[in-house]
mmCIF file of N, CA and C in Angstrom:
data_model
loop_
_atom_site.group_PDB
_atom_site.id
_atom_site.type_symbol
_atom_site.label_atom_id
_atom_site.label_comp_id
_atom_site.label_asym_id
_atom_site.label_seq_id
_atom_site.Cartn_x
_atom_site.Cartn_y
_atom_site.Cartn_z
ATOM 1 N N MET W 21 105.100 109.344 103.767
ATOM 2 C CA MET W 21 104.329 108.614 104.753
ATOM 3 C C MET W 21 103.901 109.525 105.898
ATOM 4 N N LYS W 22 104.817 110.403 106.320
ATOM 5 C CA LYS W 22 104.509 111.326 107.399
ATOM 6 C C LYS W 22 103.376 112.273 106.986
ATOM 7 N N ASN W 23 103.413 112.730 105.743
ATOM 8 C CA ASN W 23 102.380 113.624 105.242
ATOM 9 C C ASN W 23 101.013 112.928 105.230
ATOM 10 N N PHE W 24 100.981 111.651 104.833
ATOM 11 C CA PHE W 24 99.750 110.870 104.831
ATOM 12 C C PHE W 24 99.197 110.743 106.248
ATOM 13 N N LEU W 25 100.058 110.487 107.213
ATOM 14 C CA LEU W 25 99.643 110.355 108.598
ATOM 15 C C LEU W 25 99.095 111.675 109.139
ATOM 16 N N VAL W 26 99.752 112.762 108.825
ATOM 17 C CA VAL W 26 99.300 114.080 109.277
ATOM 18 C C VAL W 26 97.938 114.410 108.675
ATOM 19 N N LYS W 27 97.758 114.133 107.391
ATOM 20 C CA LYS W 27 96.467 114.411 106.747
ATOM 21 C C LYS W 27 95.357 113.550 107.337
ATOM 22 N N THR W 28 95.658 112.300 107.648
ATOM 23 C CA THR W 28 94.658 111.418 108.244
ATOM 24 C C THR W 28 94.271 111.908 109.637
ATOM 25 N N ILE W 29 95.243 112.318 110.418
ATOM 26 C CA ILE W 29 94.950 112.850 111.757
ATOM 27 C C ILE W 29 94.136 114.139 111.654
ATOM 28 N N ALA W 30 94.476 115.005 110.712
ATOM 29 C CA ALA W 30 93.727 116.248 110.522
ATOM 30 C C ALA W 30 92.292 115.945 110.086
ATOM 31 N N ASN W 31 92.122 114.989 109.172
ATOM 32 C CA ASN W 31 90.771 114.608 108.748
ATOM 33 C C ASN W 31 89.978 114.020 109.906
ATOM 34 N N ALA W 32 90.609 113.177 110.712
ATOM 35 C CA ALA W 32 89.919 112.586 111.860
ATOM 36 C C ALA W 32 89.499 113.667 112.850
ATOM 37 N N GLY W 33 90.377 114.617 113.097
ATOM 38 C CA GLY W 33 90.033 115.727 113.993
ATOM 39 C C GLY W 33 88.895 116.570 113.451
ATOM 40 N N ALA W 34 88.936 116.851 112.162
ATOM 41 C CA ALA W 34 87.880 117.655 111.539
ATOM 42 C C ALA W 34 86.550 116.900 111.561
ATOM 43 N N LEU W 35 86.584 115.615 111.288
ATOM 44 C CA LEU W 35 85.360 114.806 111.344
ATOM 45 C C LEU W 35 84.808 114.762 112.765
ATOM 46 N N TRP W 36 85.685 114.658 113.747
ATOM 47 C CA TRP W 36 85.239 114.633 115.140
ATOM 48 C C TRP W 36 84.537 115.940 115.518
ATOM 49 N N VAL W 37 85.081 117.063 115.080
ATOM 50 C CA VAL W 37 84.448 118.359 115.370
ATOM 51 C C VAL W 37 83.067 118.424 114.722
ATOM 52 N N ALA W 38 82.943 117.932 113.492
ATOM 53 C CA ALA W 38 81.647 117.932 112.814
ATOM 54 C C ALA W 38 80.648 117.035 113.551
ATOM 55 N N VAL W 39 81.104 115.873 114.014
ATOM 56 C CA VAL W 39 80.232 114.975 114.795
ATOM 57 C C VAL W 39 79.812 115.660 116.084
ATOM 58 N N TRP W 40 80.737 116.353 116.713
ATOM 59 C CA TRP W 40 80.469 117.025 117.982
ATOM 60 C C TRP W 40 79.480 118.192 117.829
ATOM 61 N N LEU W 41 79.593 118.930 116.712
ATOM 62 C CA LEU W 41 78.758 120.119 116.528
ATOM 63 C C LEU W 41 77.382 119.832 115.926
ATOM 64 N N LEU W 42 77.273 118.806 115.100
ATOM 65 C CA LEU W 42 76.028 118.558 114.378
ATOM 66 C C LEU W 42 75.385 117.259 114.848
ATOM 67 N N LYS W 43 74.128 117.351 115.254
ATOM 68 C CA LYS W 43 73.453 116.159 115.771
ATOM 69 C C LYS W 43 73.106 115.160 114.675
ATOM 70 N N ASP W 44 73.055 115.591 113.419
ATOM 71 C CA ASP W 44 72.705 114.691 112.319
ATOM 72 C C ASP W 44 73.918 114.015 111.674
ATOM 73 N N ILE W 45 75.103 114.275 112.193
ATOM 74 C CA ILE W 45 76.285 113.498 111.822
ATOM 75 C C ILE W 45 76.613 112.670 113.050
ATOM 76 N N THR W 46 76.467 111.361 112.906
ATOM 77 C CA THR W 46 76.581 110.501 114.077
ATOM 78 C C THR W 46 77.759 109.539 113.957
ATOM 79 N N LEU W 47 78.349 109.300 115.095
ATOM 80 C CA LEU W 47 79.405 108.312 115.257
ATOM 81 C C LEU W 47 79.001 107.486 116.469
ATOM 82 N N THR W 48 78.494 106.290 116.234
ATOM 83 C CA THR W 48 77.959 105.480 117.314
ATOM 84 C C THR W 48 78.847 104.283 117.582
ATOM 85 N N GLY W 49 78.544 103.624 118.667
ATOM 86 C CA GLY W 49 79.207 102.356 118.943
ATOM 87 C C GLY W 49 80.204 102.408 120.075
ATOM 88 N N GLY W 50 79.870 101.685 121.120
ATOM 89 C CA GLY W 50 80.807 101.347 122.169
ATOM 90 C C GLY W 50 81.459 102.482 122.918
ATOM 91 N N ASN W 51 82.641 102.190 123.368
ATOM 92 C CA ASN W 51 83.390 103.114 124.213
ATOM 93 C C ASN W 51 84.191 104.121 123.376
ATOM 94 N N ALA W 52 84.927 104.963 124.080
ATOM 95 C CA ALA W 52 85.692 106.018 123.403
ATOM 96 C C ALA W 52 86.787 105.445 122.506
ATOM 97 N N GLY W 53 87.424 104.365 122.929
ATOM 98 C CA GLY W 53 88.475 103.747 122.113
ATOM 99 C C GLY W 53 87.937 103.217 120.802
ATOM 100 N N ARG W 54 86.778 102.569 120.864
ATOM 101 C CA ARG W 54 86.139 102.037 119.653
ATOM 102 C C ARG W 54 85.737 103.183 118.723
ATOM 103 N N LYS W 55 85.229 104.274 119.296
ATOM 104 C CA LYS W 55 84.854 105.436 118.483
ATOM 105 C C LYS W 55 86.078 106.063 117.826
ATOM 106 N N ALA W 56 87.191 106.103 118.550
ATOM 107 C CA ALA W 56 88.419 106.684 117.992
ATOM 108 C C ALA W 56 88.918 105.857 116.808
ATOM 109 N N ILE W 57 88.886 104.537 116.942
ATOM 110 C CA ILE W 57 89.305 103.672 115.839
ATOM 111 C C ILE W 57 88.376 103.843 114.644
ATOM 112 N N THR W 58 87.071 103.891 114.923
ATOM 113 C CA THR W 58 86.098 104.105 113.845
ATOM 114 C C THR W 58 86.350 105.437 113.160
ATOM 115 N N LEU W 59 86.634 106.472 113.934
ATOM 116 C CA LEU W 59 86.886 107.799 113.370
ATOM 117 C C LEU W 59 88.133 107.801 112.489
ATOM 118 N N ILE W 60 89.171 107.097 112.888
ATOM 119 C CA ILE W 60 90.395 107.014 112.070
ATOM 120 C C ILE W 60 90.094 106.264 110.767
ATOM 121 N N LEU W 61 89.325 105.177 110.857
ATOM 122 C CA LEU W 61 88.972 104.429 109.651
ATOM 123 C C LEU W 61 88.100 105.270 108.714
ATOM 124 N N VAL W 62 87.167 106.023 109.283
ATOM 125 C CA VAL W 62 86.338 106.912 108.462
ATOM 126 C C VAL W 62 87.211 108.002 107.840
ATOM 127 N N ALA W 63 88.192 108.510 108.571
ATOM 128 C CA ALA W 63 89.112 109.521 108.024
ATOM 129 C C ALA W 63 89.901 108.943 106.858
ATOM 130 N N LEU W 64 90.293 107.668 106.946
ATOM 131 C CA LEU W 64 90.986 107.015 105.833
ATOM 132 C C LEU W 64 90.074 106.892 104.615
ATOM 133 N N VAL W 65 88.813 106.515 104.836
ATOM 134 C CA VAL W 65 87.851 106.418 103.735
ATOM 135 C C VAL W 65 87.630 107.803 103.130
ATOM 136 N N PHE W 66 87.479 108.814 103.986
ATOM 137 C CA PHE W 66 87.278 110.185 103.531
ATOM 138 C C PHE W 66 88.473 110.658 102.693
ATOM 139 N N GLY W 67 89.667 110.354 103.150
ATOM 140 C CA GLY W 67 90.869 110.709 102.388
ATOM 141 C C GLY W 67 90.926 109.998 101.052
ATOM 142 N N LEU W 68 90.558 108.726 101.037
ATOM 143 C CA LEU W 68 90.544 107.954 99.797
ATOM 144 C C LEU W 68 89.522 108.524 98.812
ATOM 145 N N VAL W 69 88.351 108.876 99.311
ATOM 146 C CA VAL W 69 87.319 109.481 98.456
ATOM 147 C C VAL W 69 87.825 110.797 97.886
ATOM 148 N N ASN W 70 88.487 111.596 98.720
ATOM 149 C CA ASN W 70 88.998 112.893 98.256
ATOM 150 C C ASN W 70 90.140 112.762 97.263
ATOM 151 N N VAL W 71 90.886 111.674 97.335
ATOM 152 C CA VAL W 71 91.999 111.473 96.409
ATOM 153 C C VAL W 71 91.535 110.865 95.089
ATOM 154 N N VAL W 72 90.580 109.943 95.147
ATOM 155 C CA VAL W 72 90.182 109.200 93.953
ATOM 156 C C VAL W 72 88.999 109.845 93.233
ATOM 157 N N VAL W 73 87.934 110.131 93.954
ATOM 158 C CA VAL W 73 86.684 110.561 93.327
ATOM 159 C C VAL W 73 86.630 112.075 93.103
ATOM 160 N N LYS W 74 87.066 112.842 94.083
ATOM 161 C CA LYS W 74 86.913 114.295 94.018
ATOM 162 C C LYS W 74 87.563 114.948 92.794
ATOM 163 N N PRO W 75 88.785 114.557 92.392
ATOM 164 C CA PRO W 75 89.363 115.187 91.196
ATOM 165 C C PRO W 75 88.537 114.943 89.931
ATOM 166 N N VAL W 76 87.959 113.767 89.811
ATOM 167 C CA VAL W 76 87.126 113.461 88.644
ATOM 168 C C VAL W 76 85.880 114.343 88.645
ATOM 169 N N VAL W 77 85.243 114.463 89.816
ATOM 170 C CA VAL W 77 84.041 115.296 89.923
ATOM 171 C C VAL W 77 84.376 116.760 89.655
ATOM 172 N N LYS W 78 85.503 117.225 90.177
ATOM 173 C CA LYS W 78 85.896 118.615 89.940
ATOM 174 C C LYS W 78 86.178 118.873 88.463
ATOM 175 N N LEU W 79 86.770 117.921 87.787
ATOM 176 C CA LEU W 79 87.035 118.071 86.358
ATOM 177 C C LEU W 79 85.730 118.143 85.573
ATOM 178 N N LEU W 80 84.803 117.263 85.899
ATOM 179 C CA LEU W 80 83.520 117.254 85.193
ATOM 180 C C LEU W 80 82.680 118.496 85.505
ATOM 181 N N ALA W 81 82.871 119.058 86.700
ATOM 182 C CA ALA W 81 82.095 120.227 87.105
ATOM 183 C C ALA W 81 82.817 121.544 86.838
ATOM 184 N N PHE W 82 83.882 121.507 86.057
ATOM 185 C CA PHE W 82 84.671 122.719 85.809
ATOM 186 C C PHE W 82 83.835 123.896 85.294
ATOM 187 N N PRO W 83 82.914 123.693 84.354
ATOM 188 C CA PRO W 83 82.087 124.835 83.935
ATOM 189 C C PRO W 83 81.271 125.444 85.082
ATOM 190 N N LEU W 84 80.840 124.598 86.014
ATOM 191 C CA LEU W 84 80.098 125.120 87.164
ATOM 192 C C LEU W 84 81.002 125.912 88.105
ATOM 193 N N PHE W 85 82.279 125.548 88.187
ATOM 194 C CA PHE W 85 83.227 126.340 88.974
ATOM 195 C C PHE W 85 83.304 127.755 88.438
ATOM 196 N N ILE W 86 83.373 127.872 87.133
ATOM 197 C CA ILE W 86 83.447 129.193 86.511
ATOM 198 C C ILE W 86 82.135 129.952 86.705
ATOM 199 N N LEU W 87 81.036 129.264 86.481
ATOM 200 C CA LEU W 87 79.721 129.894 86.580
ATOM 201 C C LEU W 87 79.409 130.369 88.001
ATOM 202 N N THR W 88 79.791 129.576 89.004
ATOM 203 C CA THR W 88 79.458 129.920 90.394
ATOM 204 C C THR W 88 80.621 130.563 91.141
ATOM 205 N N LEU W 89 81.682 130.876 90.425
ATOM 206 C CA LEU W 89 82.881 131.485 91.016
ATOM 207 C C LEU W 89 83.443 130.622 92.154
ATOM 208 N N GLY W 90 83.361 129.320 91.991
ATOM 209 C CA GLY W 90 83.950 128.385 92.945
ATOM 210 C C GLY W 90 83.047 127.918 94.060
ATOM 211 N N LEU W 91 81.843 128.468 94.167
ATOM 212 C CA LEU W 91 80.946 128.073 95.254
ATOM 213 C C LEU W 91 80.471 126.622 95.132
ATOM 214 N N ILE W 92 80.569 126.051 93.942
ATOM 215 C CA ILE W 92 80.178 124.657 93.746
ATOM 216 C C ILE W 92 81.092 123.729 94.544
ATOM 217 N N THR W 93 82.251 124.220 94.960
ATOM 218 C CA THR W 93 83.172 123.420 95.767
ATOM 219 C C THR W 93 82.508 122.943 97.051
ATOM 220 N N LEU W 94 81.711 123.793 97.672
ATOM 221 C CA LEU W 94 81.013 123.413 98.895
ATOM 222 C C LEU W 94 80.036 122.261 98.636
ATOM 223 N N VAL W 95 79.355 122.303 97.518
ATOM 224 C CA VAL W 95 78.431 121.232 97.159
ATOM 225 C C VAL W 95 79.208 119.938 96.887
ATOM 226 N N ILE W 96 80.314 120.043 96.186
ATOM 227 C CA ILE W 96 81.133 118.855 95.902
ATOM 228 C C ILE W 96 81.678 118.264 97.197
ATOM 229 N N ASN W 97 82.128 119.113 98.116
ATOM 230 C CA ASN W 97 82.604 118.615 99.408
ATOM 231 C C ASN W 97 81.490 117.916 100.175
ATOM 232 N N ALA W 98 80.273 118.457 100.108
ATOM 233 C CA ALA W 98 79.131 117.819 100.770
ATOM 234 C C ALA W 98 78.843 116.456 100.142
ATOM 235 N N LEU W 99 78.931 116.377 98.827
ATOM 236 C CA LEU W 99 78.716 115.090 98.157
ATOM 237 C C LEU W 99 79.798 114.076 98.530
ATOM 238 N N MET W 100 81.031 114.531 98.704
ATOM 239 C CA MET W 100 82.100 113.630 99.118
ATOM 240 C C MET W 100 81.863 113.128 100.553
ATOM 241 N N LEU W 101 81.306 113.987 101.406
ATOM 242 C CA LEU W 101 80.977 113.579 102.764
ATOM 243 C C LEU W 101 79.834 112.565 102.766
ATOM 244 N N LEU W 102 78.832 112.782 101.921
ATOM 245 C CA LEU W 102 77.745 111.815 101.807
ATOM 246 C C LEU W 102 78.241 110.487 101.243
ATOM 247 N N LEU W 103 79.148 110.535 100.277
ATOM 248 C CA LEU W 103 79.727 109.309 99.735
ATOM 249 C C LEU W 103 80.526 108.570 100.807
ATOM 250 N N THR W 104 81.250 109.309 101.633
ATOM 251 C CA THR W 104 81.991 108.705 102.737
ATOM 252 C C THR W 104 81.034 108.035 103.717
ATOM 253 N N SER W 105 79.922 108.692 104.008
ATOM 254 C CA SER W 105 78.916 108.115 104.899
ATOM 255 C C SER W 105 78.358 106.819 104.322
ATOM 256 N N TRP W 106 78.077 106.822 103.033
ATOM 257 C CA TRP W 106 77.540 105.623 102.381
ATOM 258 C C TRP W 106 78.564 104.489 102.404
ATOM 259 N N LEU W 107 79.811 104.813 102.080
ATOM 260 C CA LEU W 107 80.865 103.796 102.104
ATOM 261 C C LEU W 107 81.103 103.272 103.521
ATOM 262 N N ALA W 108 81.020 104.157 104.506
ATOM 263 C CA ALA W 108 81.176 103.727 105.898
ATOM 264 C C ALA W 108 80.082 102.735 106.265
ATOM 265 N N GLY W 109 78.874 102.967 105.794
ATOM 266 C CA GLY W 109 77.789 102.024 106.034
ATOM 267 C C GLY W 109 78.065 100.678 105.385
ATOM 268 N N LYS W 110 78.586 100.696 104.177
ATOM 269 C CA LYS W 110 78.919 99.457 103.468
ATOM 270 C C LYS W 110 80.070 98.716 104.152
ATOM 271 N N LEU W 111 80.975 99.452 104.781
ATOM 272 C CA LEU W 111 82.115 98.845 105.477
ATOM 273 C C LEU W 111 81.800 98.546 106.942
ATOM 274 N N ASP W 112 80.538 98.741 107.330
ATOM 275 C CA ASP W 112 80.067 98.474 108.689
ATOM 276 C C ASP W 112 80.769 99.352 109.726
ATOM 277 N N LEU W 113 81.028 100.599 109.345
ATOM 278 C CA LEU W 113 81.572 101.583 110.274
ATOM 279 C C LEU W 113 80.402 102.426 110.785
ATOM 280 N N ALA W 114 80.410 102.753 112.052
ATOM 281 C CA ALA W 114 79.288 103.434 112.688
ATOM 282 C C ALA W 114 79.364 104.946 112.492
ATOM 283 N N PHE W 115 79.329 105.385 111.253
ATOM 284 C CA PHE W 115 79.371 106.807 110.914
ATOM 285 C C PHE W 115 78.267 107.086 109.917
ATOM 286 N N HIS W 116 77.446 108.127 110.165
ATOM 287 C CA HIS W 116 76.345 108.417 109.259
ATOM 288 C C HIS W 116 76.089 109.923 109.203
ATOM 289 N N VAL W 117 75.829 110.395 107.993
ATOM 290 C CA VAL W 117 75.438 111.783 107.756
ATOM 291 C C VAL W 117 73.999 111.761 107.267
ATOM 292 N N GLU W 118 73.138 112.486 107.951
ATOM 293 C CA GLU W 118 71.710 112.490 107.646
ATOM 294 C C GLU W 118 71.344 113.708 106.805
ATOM 295 N N GLY W 119 71.231 113.532 105.504
ATOM 296 C CA GLY W 119 70.708 114.568 104.636
ATOM 297 C C GLY W 119 71.761 115.480 104.016
ATOM 298 N N PHE W 120 71.347 116.099 102.905
ATOM 299 C CA PHE W 120 72.254 116.952 102.149
ATOM 300 C C PHE W 120 72.573 118.252 102.880
ATOM 301 N N GLY W 121 71.580 118.846 103.529
ATOM 302 C CA GLY W 121 71.803 120.094 104.264
ATOM 303 C C GLY W 121 72.835 119.927 105.365
ATOM 304 N N THR W 122 72.719 118.827 106.086
ATOM 305 C CA THR W 122 73.700 118.522 107.118
ATOM 306 C C THR W 122 75.069 118.298 106.502
ATOM 307 N N ALA W 123 75.111 117.645 105.348
ATOM 308 C CA ALA W 123 76.385 117.396 104.669
ATOM 309 C C ALA W 123 77.047 118.707 104.248
ATOM 310 N N VAL W 124 76.263 119.682 103.801
ATOM 311 C CA VAL W 124 76.830 120.981 103.398
ATOM 312 C C VAL W 124 77.453 121.681 104.606
ATOM 313 N N ILE W 125 76.712 121.727 105.709
ATOM 314 C CA ILE W 125 77.232 122.377 106.917
ATOM 315 C C ILE W 125 78.438 121.591 107.452
ATOM 316 N N GLY W 126 78.329 120.267 107.433
ATOM 317 C CA GLY W 126 79.436 119.422 107.879
ATOM 318 C C GLY W 126 80.673 119.613 107.020
ATOM 319 N N ALA W 127 80.487 119.706 105.721
ATOM 320 C CA ALA W 127 81.613 119.916 104.811
ATOM 321 C C ALA W 127 82.289 121.263 105.084
ATOM 322 N N LEU W 128 81.498 122.271 105.381
ATOM 323 C CA LEU W 128 82.060 123.585 105.714
ATOM 324 C C LEU W 128 82.876 123.506 107.001
ATOM 325 N N ILE W 129 82.326 122.849 108.013
ATOM 326 C CA ILE W 129 83.037 122.691 109.286
ATOM 327 C C ILE W 129 84.323 121.897 109.079
ATOM 328 N N ILE W 130 84.224 120.781 108.350
ATOM 329 C CA ILE W 130 85.393 119.933 108.113
ATOM 330 C C ILE W 130 86.470 120.688 107.342
ATOM 331 N N SER W 131 86.067 121.479 106.366
ATOM 332 C CA SER W 131 87.046 122.254 105.588
ATOM 333 C C SER W 131 87.795 123.256 106.460
ATOM 334 N N ILE W 132 87.062 123.966 107.300
ATOM 335 C CA ILE W 132 87.683 124.983 108.158
ATOM 336 C C ILE W 132 88.605 124.341 109.192
ATOM 337 N N VAL W 133 88.104 123.302 109.872
ATOM 338 C CA VAL W 133 88.909 122.652 110.910
ATOM 339 C C VAL W 133 90.116 121.946 110.303
ATOM 340 N N SER W 134 89.922 121.288 109.171
ATOM 341 C CA SER W 134 91.029 120.601 108.513
ATOM 342 C C SER W 134 92.112 121.591 108.095
ATOM 343 N N TRP W 135 91.701 122.730 107.558
ATOM 344 C CA TRP W 135 92.667 123.764 107.182
ATOM 345 C C TRP W 135 93.446 124.231 108.412
ATOM 346 N N ALA W 136 92.734 124.493 109.508
ATOM 347 C CA ALA W 136 93.390 124.964 110.732
ATOM 348 C C ALA W 136 94.362 123.914 111.267
ATOM 349 N N LEU W 137 93.974 122.650 111.230
ATOM 350 C CA LEU W 137 94.856 121.592 111.715
ATOM 351 C C LEU W 137 96.074 121.414 110.813
ATOM 352 N N HIS W 138 95.895 121.594 109.508
ATOM 353 C CA HIS W 138 97.042 121.498 108.603
ATOM 354 C C HIS W 138 98.041 122.637 108.835
ATOM 355 N N VAL W 139 97.546 123.778 109.274
ATOM 356 C CA VAL W 139 98.434 124.902 109.592
ATOM 357 C C VAL W 139 99.252 124.578 110.842
ATOM 358 N N VAL W 140 98.606 123.937 111.819
ATOM 359 C CA VAL W 140 99.252 123.664 113.097
ATOM 360 C C VAL W 140 100.153 122.432 113.055
ATOM 361 N N LEU W 141 99.673 121.364 112.408
ATOM 362 C CA LEU W 141 100.423 120.105 112.385
ATOM 363 C C LEU W 141 101.596 120.185 111.407
ATOM 364 N N PRO W 142 102.694 119.499 111.720
ATOM 365 C CA PRO W 142 103.850 119.527 110.824
ATOM 366 C C PRO W 142 103.600 118.671 109.577
ATOM 367 N N ASP W 143 104.339 118.962 108.523
ATOM 368 C CA ASP W 143 104.253 118.136 107.332
ATOM 369 C C ASP W 143 105.658 117.876 106.780
ATOM 370 N N ASP W 144 105.729 117.229 105.627
ATOM 371 C CA ASP W 144 107.028 116.862 105.054
ATOM 372 C C ASP W 144 107.843 118.059 104.591
ATOM 373 N N LYS W 145 107.216 119.199 104.398
ATOM 374 C CA LYS W 145 107.916 120.368 103.879
ATOM 375 C C LYS W 145 108.792 121.033 104.936
ATOM 376 N N ASP W 146 108.548 120.728 106.216
ATOM 377 C CA ASP W 146 109.339 121.340 107.292
ATOM 378 C C ASP W 146 110.705 120.732 107.407
#
């Protein structure tokens, strides 16, 4: 449970940095408290997408991993971010990613920040 909470907080932090840096990734609605709750809910959706959908896509794209020496991972991460944006819209969460190019840059930012936060934040292995 602690590991799940740490990953959700890291995802929320990484998503916040992407929203802050890129004008085409938007988090709208109300005051700071409402935005924080929305960001946590979007982080939960993002985590769910990464747990359920991403392994299937990676398995199906395995030949492309070999062909591109792993660079297809960035494209898959961008697609997972776009899927999260679409699901957030369906769940009436005020989070939107505008376009594939923005999703690629956002996915890169989220990957780097999430990795850094996972290094800093404690987990169950400690």
